[in-house]
Every structure is written in structure tokens, then in C-alpha cells.
Amino acid sequence: MKRTSVKVAIVGASGYSGEELVRLLLNHPHVDLVAVTSRQSAGQTVAQVFPKFASHPKSRTLRFTEPNAELLAKQADLVFLALPHGVAAEYAVPLLHAGSQIIDLSADFRLKNPAIYREFYGRDHPAPELLPKAIYGLPEIYRDPIRGAQLIASPGCYPTSILLPLLPLLRAGLVRPEAIIADSLSGVSGAGRKAEPDYLFCECHESVRPYAVPKHRHLSEIEEQLSLAAGVPVVIQFTPHLIPVNRGILTTLYLTPAEAAPTAEALARLGETISSCYACAYAREPFVRLLEGKALPDTKNVVGTNVVEIAWRLDPRTGRLLVLSAEDNIVKGASGQAVQSMNIMCGFPETTGLL
Ligand SMILES: NC(=O)c1ccc[n+]([C@@H]2O[C@H](COP(=O)([O-])OP(=O)(O)OC[C@H]3O[C@@H](n4cnc5c(N)ncnc54)[C@H](OP(=O)(O)O)[C@@H]3O)[C@@H](O)[C@H]2O)c1
């Protein structure tokens, strides 16, 4: 649907991804930010809660309100849900019935199979009838369906950092789907703005630790998307780590090429095939930076941007293909990617407000 402007609300605007949405949408030329919600900050202006936005005139008049789906549906055409999983569906259901477009940043609508939701999230899906309608909001892969969607399930931060580098290779049959290992390192903001002992400064600073081993919740959507691309069920090994930085995810994928390349010539040919596979998938994508030469992904080059960096190396000693990616978990891994989807849904140029 092509429009000139859109009225937008953010539910859960005081959290980390909500705050990033506020930053992006206050400055978006086609967005009128009409409502921001938070139970704890209700009554305060955006400038009071986020002094960093105080120079924007709207931040001094726009006040946080208690979330109320009925009211939000009247105020806004499109609503971002930046809420914990489980809570997001409680708002999505009435908003969708009232005709609002929804971009949900939580995991509530990312899976097609409610049984997998139950397995990974430990409860029955609150609105399984909506799962077939939800479009997985990875614009580089699902741009066309996003255009006509009423409900976008924006991908998780780890899934984005794993799926974007891996899907083109799997779709082209270049790697073995049964031999995928992923290691990811994430900044602490990935856990949200909540007070839990594990995320206190003294627990995280100067320390690195794995967590959710061996079955992180994000495996559910990662494996579902990889299975769709491979055409066979895919199960992967995934180990996330918490690192003492605010933002950023660095992922390393350890892959086995579908065909062995035992000689230098075969390795060179495989390299050319991988190179053209990535160029074909991403050379014209504004938010995917394929690194060349000796360059490797580095979170400092993507933090604060909607860009994911990707590089790869064939290791002649092990025969493995290493693929590496870096992104900002709150921008390309959450709010930036959600705004990218909004641009597509509304017919705005896809990079608007994101460069
Ligand atoms: N952080 C990331 O890097 C990241 C990346 C990708 C996706 N996500 C997903 O995005 C969603 C938000 O994550 P976040 O990190 O921004 O979380 P967060 O910092 O913890 O913020 C959560 C927000 O939701 C509101 N909220 C919490 N419980 C609520 C309830 N019962 N009813 C209404 N509002 C409620 C909070 O405000 P009040 O408590 O004041 O109401 C706050 O504004 C999550 O589903 C997360 O998995 C996060």
C-alpha cells in the first residue's frame, strides 16, 4: 500500500528496542509518532524519559501512556509491539481485529507451528489462528510478502545474524544442512532493560560466558527458516555468549561444503561459486555489506546502523567454510529491521530513516 505518511504507535516504547524505535521514528520523514506506551513511565514526556531526544520538539509534547489496545487502534494505523513474548500477542489480537497493521518485535508470531512454540516457550500459543497470517519480517528474504502484510513477525537478533549469511548458501545447496554449527557473541542489551542479577554491571563487566546451552529459544525460528530454505528438516548446534559490551552481535558459522574441494583448483572454483552466490543474493541490498579482501566483520562498524556485515573463508586445512557476520542487535537485529519492514509495507523507499 503506497502512502505519503502513516500514524504510528509503539507499545513498550521504554525498553531498549522501544527506545531505538522512538529514535528512528521521531526522525522518519513519513511517520507521525502519535503514541508511546509504558506502564512505568506513563505521564512523562519522551524528553523526560529519554533526555537524549530532548532536542526533537515532539519529544517535549509526546507523553507515555498506559497501553490500551482499543485506544491505540483509534490513534494509529500501524503499531509496533516491543513487548516481552506472550504479552505481545495480548495486544496484537485486539489491534488486528480493529484493522491496525502490526509489526511485532517479540517471538510471538515468528513460528508457523504452535507445537514448536509450546516446546520452546513453555506455554500454549495464545493465538495460533494468527500464525499462518504472520510474515517473517526479514526483508532481504521476504520482501514481496511483507508488502501486503497486516502482521509482521520481526526476526530475533541472533536469527538475523545467522539466517542472512546462511540462507543463500542453503538455498543454493552449497553447504550440508546436517553439519551446521553457530557461535554468537552478544552485547548485554540483547537481554532487554530489566533488572536481573545476571545482567548487573558487576556480573557482566570483564567477563564472557555462554548461556542457554544447548537449546536457546531462538533455535526454533532459526531451524524453521533453515528447513524452509533447505527443503529438509535442519537441526543446528548453536552456542550464544554474553560479552561485556552494550550492543552488537558477532556470529561465526562453521559449515561443511556440500562437495569436498580436495585440490587447490577445486577450492578456488568453490570460492568463486560462493562469491557469486552472495553477490547474487545481496550485491544490491542496501543493508547487507559483503566484505572483500582481508576485511572481517567487526561490531564497531555496524553498531548504530541497520547494516549486517558478512565475510567468509574456506579453510583448506579442515575443508570447512567459515562465515562471519556482525550486526547491531537493537538496529538490524530488532528496531531498524522493523522500520525497514514498515517502509516496505507503506510503500516508502526502503532505506527511509535508516541511512
Ligand atoms: N533487546 C534486543 O536486542 C532485542 C532484539 C530483537 C528482539 N527483541 C525482542 O523485542 C521485545 C522487546 O525487547 P526489549 O529488549 O526492548 O525489552 P525491554 O527492554 O525489557 O522492554 C520491554 C518493554 O515492554 C514493556 N512491558 C513489559 N511488560 C509489559 C506488560 N505486561 N504490558 C505492557 N507493557 C509491558 C516495558 O515497559 P513497562 O514495564 O514500563 O510497561 C518496556 O517498555 C522482546 O520480545 C525481545 O525478545 C529484543
Tab-separated table of C-alpha atoms and ligand atoms in Angstrom:
chain	number	residue	atom	x	y	z
A	1	MET	CA	0.000	0.000	0.000
A	2	LYS	CA	1.578	3.322	-1.090
A	3	ARG	CA	1.022	6.276	1.278
A	4	THR	CA	2.577	9.640	1.949
A	5	SER	CA	2.532	9.324	5.746
A	6	VAL	CA	1.488	6.918	8.452
A	7	LYS	CA	0.330	7.329	12.055
A	8	VAL	CA	2.392	5.067	14.267
A	9	ALA	CA	2.295	3.894	17.898
A	10	ILE	CA	4.938	1.984	19.894
A	11	VAL	CA	3.791	-0.334	22.677
A	12	GLY	CA	6.673	-0.967	25.074
A	13	ALA	CA	8.485	2.209	23.998
A	14	SER	CA	10.557	2.473	27.185
A	15	GLY	CA	12.559	-0.737	26.608
A	16	TYR	CA	15.761	-0.996	24.583
A	17	SER	CA	14.140	-1.837	21.265
A	18	GLY	CA	11.290	0.602	22.003
A	19	GLU	CA	13.790	3.385	22.658
A	20	GLU	CA	15.508	2.658	19.337
A	21	LEU	CA	12.123	2.749	17.592
A	22	VAL	CA	11.433	6.139	19.191
A	23	ARG	CA	14.780	7.434	17.862
A	24	LEU	CA	14.176	6.128	14.333
A	25	LEU	CA	10.503	7.117	14.104
A	26	LEU	CA	10.842	10.644	15.557
A	27	ASN	CA	13.214	11.347	12.681
A	28	HIS	CA	11.338	9.448	9.964
A	29	PRO	CA	10.021	11.901	7.348
A	30	HIS	CA	6.819	9.929	6.619
A	31	VAL	CA	5.900	8.958	10.195
A	32	ASP	CA	3.675	10.761	12.646
A	33	LEU	CA	4.511	9.171	16.003
A	34	VAL	CA	1.175	9.508	17.823
A	35	ALA	CA	1.540	7.248	20.873
A	36	VAL	CA	4.239	5.634	23.012
A	37	THR	CA	3.373	3.362	25.919
A	38	SER	CA	4.980	2.253	29.149
A	39	ARG	CA	3.290	1.360	32.401
A	40	GLN	CA	6.180	2.661	34.493
A	41	SER	CA	6.742	5.901	32.550
A	42	ALA	CA	3.088	6.775	31.892
A	43	GLY	CA	2.509	10.530	32.214
A	44	GLN	CA	6.099	11.533	31.440
A	45	THR	CA	7.196	13.084	28.160
A	46	VAL	CA	9.599	11.334	25.799
A	47	ALA	CA	12.171	14.042	26.642
A	48	GLN	CA	11.844	13.311	30.380
A	49	VAL	CA	12.324	9.568	29.931
A	50	PHE	CA	14.961	9.892	27.185
A	51	PRO	CA	16.814	13.215	27.607
A	52	LYS	CA	18.924	12.317	24.564
A	53	PHE	CA	15.883	13.025	22.355
A	54	ALA	CA	15.044	16.363	24.054
A	55	SER	CA	16.205	18.461	21.094
A	56	HIS	CA	13.398	16.992	18.981
A	57	PRO	CA	10.368	19.289	19.517
A	58	LYS	CA	7.909	16.399	19.585
A	59	SER	CA	9.747	14.750	22.466
A	60	ARG	CA	8.617	17.590	24.723
A	61	THR	CA	4.893	17.148	23.956
A	62	LEU	CA	4.504	13.416	23.326
A	63	ARG	CA	3.749	11.654	26.622
A	64	PHE	CA	3.981	7.999	27.536
A	65	THR	CA	0.590	6.422	28.241
A	66	GLU	CA	-0.601	3.171	29.763
A	67	PRO	CA	-1.006	0.621	26.947
A	68	ASN	CA	-4.635	0.359	25.815
A	69	ALA	CA	-5.272	-1.583	22.596
A	70	GLU	CA	-8.704	-0.053	21.913
A	71	LEU	CA	-7.370	3.497	22.152
A	72	LEU	CA	-4.214	2.723	20.177
A	73	ALA	CA	-6.291	1.287	17.321
A	74	LYS	CA	-8.127	4.625	17.072
A	75	GLN	CA	-4.945	6.730	17.241
A	76	ALA	CA	-2.613	4.830	14.919
A	77	ASP	CA	-2.695	2.997	11.569
A	78	LEU	CA	0.376	0.901	12.363
A	79	VAL	CA	1.534	-0.337	15.777
A	80	PHE	CA	4.969	-1.638	16.753
A	81	LEU	CA	4.917	-4.121	19.638
A	82	ALA	CA	8.233	-4.003	21.533
A	83	LEU	CA	6.988	-6.230	24.356
A	84	PRO	CA	8.045	-9.479	26.000
A	85	HIS	CA	6.860	-12.622	24.216
A	86	GLY	CA	3.444	-13.734	25.435
A	87	VAL	CA	2.494	-10.135	26.235
A	88	ALA	CA	2.783	-9.042	22.583
A	89	ALA	CA	0.027	-11.425	21.453
A	90	GLU	CA	-2.349	-9.932	24.052
A	91	TYR	CA	-2.106	-6.608	22.200
A	92	ALA	CA	-1.790	-7.996	18.669
A	93	VAL	CA	-5.137	-9.817	18.755
A	94	PRO	CA	-7.429	-6.822	19.506
A	95	LEU	CA	-5.358	-4.470	17.350
A	96	LEU	CA	-5.595	-6.783	14.344
A	97	HIS	CA	-9.340	-7.163	14.859
A	98	ALA	CA	-9.625	-3.370	14.868
A	99	GLY	CA	-7.818	-3.260	11.496
A	100	SER	CA	-4.373	-2.000	12.610
A	101	GLN	CA	-1.201	-3.140	10.920
A	102	ILE	CA	1.198	-4.740	13.398
A	103	ILE	CA	4.947	-5.140	13.477
A	104	ASP	CA	5.762	-7.392	16.424
A	105	LEU	CA	9.351	-7.470	17.639
A	106	SER	CA	8.712	-10.368	20.013
A	107	ALA	CA	8.800	-14.084	19.227
A	108	ASP	CA	5.017	-14.495	19.391
A	109	PHE	CA	4.342	-14.811	15.650
A	110	ARG	CA	7.692	-15.956	14.257
A	111	LEU	CA	6.894	-19.670	14.164
A	112	LYS	CA	4.413	-21.390	11.895
A	113	ASN	CA	3.997	-24.417	14.155
A	114	PRO	CA	2.269	-23.822	17.555
A	115	ALA	CA	3.679	-27.111	18.882
A	116	ILE	CA	7.201	-25.738	18.418
A	117	TYR	CA	6.142	-22.541	20.237
A	118	ARG	CA	4.971	-24.714	23.127
A	119	GLU	CA	8.220	-26.696	23.131
A	120	PHE	CA	10.475	-23.620	23.204
A	121	TYR	CA	8.363	-21.065	25.090
A	122	GLY	CA	6.811	-23.431	27.635
A	123	ARG	CA	3.172	-22.438	27.084
A	124	ASP	CA	0.412	-22.865	24.519
A	125	HIS	CA	0.440	-20.258	21.790
A	126	PRO	CA	-2.067	-17.532	22.756
A	127	ALA	CA	-3.416	-17.020	19.201
A	128	PRO	CA	-2.468	-19.951	16.936
A	129	GLU	CA	-5.067	-18.918	14.329
A	130	LEU	CA	-2.911	-15.859	13.534
A	131	LEU	CA	0.309	-17.790	12.847
A	132	PRO	CA	-0.477	-18.511	9.162
A	133	LYS	CA	-1.135	-14.791	8.571
A	134	ALA	CA	2.162	-13.581	10.029
A	135	ILE	CA	5.016	-12.787	7.655
A	136	TYR	CA	8.557	-13.330	8.911
A	137	GLY	CA	9.998	-9.833	8.658
A	138	LEU	CA	13.375	-10.497	7.077
A	139	PRO	CA	13.158	-8.021	4.166
A	140	GLU	CA	16.086	-9.425	2.180
A	141	ILE	CA	14.291	-12.796	2.036
A	142	TYR	CA	10.550	-11.977	2.269
A	143	ARG	CA	10.285	-8.526	0.658
A	144	ASP	CA	7.252	-9.329	-1.509
A	145	PRO	CA	5.038	-10.879	1.181
A	146	ILE	CA	5.978	-8.052	3.582
A	147	ARG	CA	4.498	-5.558	1.100
A	148	GLY	CA	0.951	-6.849	1.599
A	149	ALA	CA	1.168	-7.947	5.237
A	150	GLN	CA	-1.058	-6.933	8.119
A	151	LEU	CA	1.075	-8.754	10.711
A	152	ILE	CA	4.865	-8.817	10.621
A	153	ALA	CA	6.833	-11.071	12.956
A	154	SER	CA	10.162	-9.285	13.085
A	155	PRO	CA	13.003	-11.803	13.483
A	156	GLY	CA	15.135	-12.175	16.591
A	157	CYS	CA	18.621	-10.675	16.802
A	158	TYR	CA	20.564	-13.969	16.757
A	159	PRO	CA	18.364	-15.385	13.972
A	160	THR	CA	19.065	-12.331	11.786
A	161	SER	CA	22.811	-12.718	12.305
A	162	ILE	CA	22.648	-16.432	11.390
A	163	LEU	CA	19.942	-16.534	8.707
A	164	LEU	CA	21.163	-13.724	6.463
A	165	PRO	CA	24.600	-15.299	5.915
A	166	LEU	CA	23.295	-18.867	5.781
A	167	LEU	CA	20.058	-18.839	3.757
A	168	PRO	CA	21.595	-18.106	0.322
A	169	LEU	CA	24.103	-20.951	0.764
A	170	LEU	CA	21.419	-23.433	1.830
A	171	ARG	CA	19.031	-22.383	-0.911
A	172	ALA	CA	21.795	-22.939	-3.464
A	173	GLY	CA	22.651	-26.339	-1.946
A	174	LEU	CA	26.250	-25.267	-1.317
A	175	VAL	CA	26.517	-26.474	2.289
A	176	ARG	CA	25.475	-29.635	4.107
A	177	PRO	CA	22.351	-28.889	6.177
A	178	GLU	CA	23.142	-31.560	8.789
A	179	ALA	CA	26.548	-30.144	9.749
A	180	ILE	CA	25.922	-26.540	10.814
A	181	ILE	CA	27.490	-25.041	13.923
A	182	ALA	CA	26.884	-21.424	15.006
A	183	ASP	CA	28.672	-19.452	17.727
A	184	SER	CA	27.370	-15.998	18.587
A	185	LEU	CA	28.623	-13.273	20.907
A	186	SER	CA	26.074	-10.696	22.044
A	187	GLY	CA	26.112	-7.419	23.951
A	188	VAL	CA	24.109	-7.205	27.177
A	189	SER	CA	21.284	-5.043	25.723
A	190	GLY	CA	20.100	-8.238	23.999
A	191	ALA	CA	18.532	-9.220	27.329
A	192	GLY	CA	16.367	-6.089	27.499
A	193	ARG	CA	16.191	-3.275	30.057
A	194	LYS	CA	15.324	-5.415	33.024
A	195	ALA	CA	16.860	-5.659	36.458
A	196	GLU	CA	18.083	-9.243	36.816
A	197	PRO	CA	21.195	-10.252	38.758
A	198	ASP	CA	22.757	-11.988	35.717
A	199	TYR	CA	22.802	-8.702	33.816
A	200	LEU	CA	24.084	-6.378	36.557
A	201	PHE	CA	27.283	-4.480	35.684
A	202	CYS	CA	29.484	-6.480	38.085
A	203	GLU	CA	28.166	-9.779	36.725
A	204	CYS	CA	28.837	-8.920	33.067
A	205	HIS	CA	31.746	-6.490	33.055
A	206	GLU	CA	35.151	-8.037	32.270
A	207	SER	CA	33.535	-11.437	31.842
A	208	VAL	CA	32.391	-13.643	28.960
A	209	ARG	CA	30.025	-16.567	29.371
A	210	PRO	CA	27.915	-18.964	27.309
A	211	TYR	CA	24.263	-19.345	28.225
A	212	ALA	CA	21.126	-21.291	27.213
A	213	VAL	CA	23.309	-24.239	26.147
A	214	PRO	CA	22.379	-26.319	24.168
A	215	LYS	CA	18.817	-25.134	23.425
A	216	HIS	CA	18.380	-21.368	23.140
A	217	ARG	CA	14.807	-20.311	22.279
A	218	HIS	CA	15.904	-18.671	19.044
A	219	LEU	CA	16.808	-22.114	17.680
A	220	SER	CA	13.105	-22.643	16.990
A	221	GLU	CA	12.812	-19.879	14.376
A	222	ILE	CA	16.363	-20.371	13.070
A	223	GLU	CA	15.726	-24.061	12.358
A	224	GLU	CA	12.256	-23.398	10.911
A	225	GLN	CA	13.661	-20.871	8.433
A	226	LEU	CA	16.685	-23.027	7.585
A	227	SER	CA	14.413	-26.024	6.971
A	228	LEU	CA	12.272	-23.987	4.574
A	229	ALA	CA	15.404	-22.935	2.666
A	230	ALA	CA	16.973	-26.400	2.597
A	231	GLY	CA	13.761	-28.289	1.824
A	232	VAL	CA	14.622	-30.810	4.571
A	233	PRO	CA	14.408	-30.570	8.381
A	234	VAL	CA	17.504	-28.805	9.685
A	235	VAL	CA	18.863	-29.047	13.235
A	236	ILE	CA	21.904	-26.977	14.165
A	237	GLN	CA	24.335	-26.591	17.053
A	238	PHE	CA	24.135	-23.054	18.452
A	239	THR	CA	26.008	-21.538	21.398
A	240	PRO	CA	25.270	-17.928	22.371
A	241	HIS	CA	27.680	-15.980	24.600
A	242	LEU	CA	27.220	-12.821	26.622
A	243	ILE	CA	30.071	-10.337	26.161
A	244	PRO	CA	30.708	-7.141	28.123
A	245	VAL	CA	29.588	-4.582	25.533
A	246	ASN	CA	26.268	-2.735	25.311
A	247	ARG	CA	25.380	-3.609	21.724
A	248	GLY	CA	26.396	-5.807	18.848
A	249	ILE	CA	26.355	-9.467	17.778
A	250	LEU	CA	29.246	-11.279	16.141
A	251	THR	CA	28.367	-14.691	14.712
A	252	THR	CA	30.689	-17.384	13.352
A	253	LEU	CA	29.197	-20.228	11.304
A	254	TYR	CA	31.173	-23.446	10.847
A	255	LEU	CA	29.886	-25.101	7.652
A	256	THR	CA	30.728	-28.125	5.551
A	257	PRO	CA	30.616	-27.586	1.775
A	258	ALA	CA	28.187	-29.939	0.001
A	259	GLU	CA	31.026	-31.079	-2.256
A	260	ALA	CA	34.537	-31.574	-0.968
A	261	ALA	CA	37.253	-29.484	-2.616
A	262	PRO	CA	40.390	-31.637	-2.234
A	263	THR	CA	42.646	-29.704	-4.622
A	264	ALA	CA	43.674	-26.057	-4.836
A	265	GLU	CA	41.807	-25.754	-8.144
A	266	ALA	CA	38.607	-27.238	-6.701
A	267	LEU	CA	38.894	-24.894	-3.704
A	268	ALA	CA	39.277	-21.885	-5.998
A	269	ARG	CA	36.236	-22.959	-8.046
A	270	LEU	CA	34.190	-23.399	-4.859
A	271	GLY	CA	35.304	-19.944	-3.724
A	272	GLU	CA	34.048	-18.427	-6.974
A	273	THR	CA	30.693	-20.203	-6.599
A	274	ILE	CA	30.272	-18.931	-3.021
A	275	SER	CA	31.245	-15.434	-4.087
A	276	SER	CA	28.691	-15.331	-6.874
A	277	CYS	CA	26.009	-16.871	-4.621
A	278	TYR	CA	26.427	-13.995	-2.138
A	279	ALA	CA	26.686	-11.368	-4.868
A	280	CYS	CA	23.500	-12.672	-6.443
A	281	ALA	CA	21.669	-12.591	-3.092
A	282	TYR	CA	22.974	-9.339	-1.642
A	283	ALA	CA	25.019	-7.147	-4.006
A	284	ARG	CA	22.087	-4.758	-4.366
A	285	GLU	CA	20.844	-4.943	-0.776
A	286	PRO	CA	21.281	-1.594	0.990
A	287	PHE	CA	21.728	-3.119	4.444
A	288	VAL	CA	23.984	-6.100	3.707
A	289	ARG	CA	27.688	-5.298	3.395
A	290	LEU	CA	29.646	-8.128	1.786
A	291	LEU	CA	33.248	-7.688	2.883
A	292	GLU	CA	36.059	-8.224	0.421
A	293	GLY	CA	39.785	-8.902	0.632
A	294	LYS	CA	41.117	-9.309	4.155
A	295	ALA	CA	38.272	-7.451	5.878
A	296	LEU	CA	36.320	-9.316	8.563
A	297	PRO	CA	33.079	-8.292	10.322
A	298	ASP	CA	33.500	-6.017	13.329
A	299	THR	CA	30.678	-4.846	15.578
A	300	LYS	CA	32.186	-1.356	15.801
A	301	ASN	CA	31.451	-0.888	12.093
A	302	VAL	CA	27.746	-1.721	12.431
A	303	VAL	CA	26.673	-0.510	15.882
A	304	GLY	CA	24.116	2.281	15.468
A	305	THR	CA	23.388	1.209	11.868
A	306	ASN	CA	20.916	-1.100	10.145
A	307	VAL	CA	23.750	-2.914	8.354
A	308	VAL	CA	24.832	-6.535	8.671
A	309	GLU	CA	28.410	-7.257	7.612
A	310	ILE	CA	29.206	-10.680	6.113
A	311	ALA	CA	32.539	-12.303	5.212
A	312	TRP	CA	33.583	-15.891	4.539
A	313	ARG	CA	36.730	-18.001	4.321
A	314	LEU	CA	37.391	-21.508	3.003
A	315	ASP	CA	39.837	-23.306	5.286
A	316	PRO	CA	41.997	-25.608	3.127
A	317	ARG	CA	43.281	-27.443	6.233
A	318	THR	CA	39.852	-28.528	7.545
A	319	GLY	CA	37.797	-28.282	4.355
A	320	ARG	CA	35.287	-26.122	6.245
A	321	LEU	CA	33.620	-22.926	5.145
A	322	LEU	CA	33.626	-20.241	7.843
A	323	VAL	CA	31.057	-17.480	7.517
A	324	LEU	CA	31.081	-14.486	9.837
A	325	SER	CA	28.552	-11.722	10.432
A	326	ALA	CA	28.223	-8.615	12.582
A	327	GLU	CA	25.127	-6.535	13.334
A	328	ASP	CA	23.672	-4.213	15.960
A	329	ASN	CA	21.225	-6.409	17.884
A	330	ILE	CA	18.896	-3.468	18.516
A	331	VAL	CA	19.002	-1.993	14.995
A	332	LYS	CA	19.308	-4.659	12.248
A	333	GLY	CA	18.537	-7.279	14.924
A	334	ALA	CA	15.328	-5.519	16.040
A	335	SER	CA	14.077	-1.957	15.552
A	336	GLY	CA	15.902	-0.938	12.353
A	337	GLN	CA	14.784	-4.105	10.623
A	338	ALA	CA	11.224	-3.484	11.861
A	339	VAL	CA	11.294	0.037	10.379
A	340	GLN	CA	12.666	-1.460	7.144
A	341	SER	CA	9.560	-3.688	7.060
A	342	MET	CA	7.322	-0.695	7.777
A	343	ASN	CA	8.857	1.188	4.829
A	344	ILE	CA	8.092	-1.757	2.558
A	345	MET	CA	4.520	-2.159	3.885
A	346	CYS	CA	3.761	1.522	3.407
A	347	GLY	CA	5.422	1.882	0.006
A	348	PHE	CA	8.126	4.269	1.277
A	349	PRO	CA	11.658	3.888	-0.130
A	350	GLU	CA	13.085	1.010	1.910
A	351	THR	CA	16.037	2.963	3.297
A	352	THR	CA	13.962	5.944	4.520
A	353	GLY	CA	15.013	6.963	8.017
A	354	LEU	CA	17.625	4.216	8.201
A	355	LEU	CA	20.728	5.603	6.479
B	1	LIG	N1	16.910	-6.264	23.051
B	1	LIG	C1	17.180	-6.796	21.862
B	1	LIG	O1	18.340	-6.805	21.408
B	1	LIG	C2	16.074	-7.423	21.047
B	1	LIG	C3	16.375	-7.829	19.739
B	1	LIG	C4	15.371	-8.430	18.958
B	1	LIG	C5	14.106	-8.630	19.502
B	1	LIG	N2	13.854	-8.254	20.800
B	1	LIG	C6	12.511	-8.521	21.317
B	1	LIG	O2	11.818	-7.281	21.418
B	1	LIG	C7	10.928	-7.321	22.555
B	1	LIG	C8	11.291	-6.170	23.475
B	1	LIG	O3	12.634	-6.360	23.889
B	1	LIG	P1	13.436	-5.268	24.711
B	1	LIG	O4	14.813	-5.789	24.828
B	1	LIG	O5	13.207	-3.927	24.143
B	1	LIG	O6	12.694	-5.395	26.129
B	1	LIG	P2	12.751	-4.446	27.400
B	1	LIG	O7	13.916	-3.525	27.297
B	1	LIG	O8	12.635	-5.316	28.589
B	1	LIG	O9	11.391	-3.571	27.265
B	1	LIG	C9	10.114	-4.149	27.365
B	1	LIG	C10	9.038	-3.083	27.188
B	1	LIG	O10	7.759	-3.679	27.328
B	1	LIG	C11	7.005	-3.024	28.371
B	1	LIG	N3	6.281	-4.080	29.082
B	1	LIG	C12	6.818	-5.114	29.780
B	1	LIG	N4	5.853	-5.927	30.263
B	1	LIG	C13	4.672	-5.386	29.845
B	1	LIG	C14	3.304	-5.771	30.032
B	1	LIG	N5	2.959	-6.868	30.739
B	1	LIG	N6	2.346	-4.979	29.476
B	1	LIG	C15	2.668	-3.878	28.772
B	1	LIG	N7	3.947	-3.450	28.575
B	1	LIG	C16	4.936	-4.216	29.104
B	1	LIG	C17	8.055	-2.322	29.213
B	1	LIG	O11	7.566	-1.119	29.785
B	1	LIG	P3	6.726	-1.053	31.161
B	1	LIG	O12	7.207	-2.201	32.016
B	1	LIG	O13	7.021	0.299	31.716
B	1	LIG	O14	5.295	-1.191	30.740
B	1	LIG	C18	9.105	-1.947	28.180
B	1	LIG	O15	8.762	-0.732	27.543
B	1	LIG	C19	11.149	-8.688	23.230
B	1	LIG	O16	10.149	-9.583	22.834
B	1	LIG	C20	12.522	-9.124	22.708
B	1	LIG	O17	12.676	-10.517	22.671
B	1	LIG	C21	14.801	-7.635	21.566
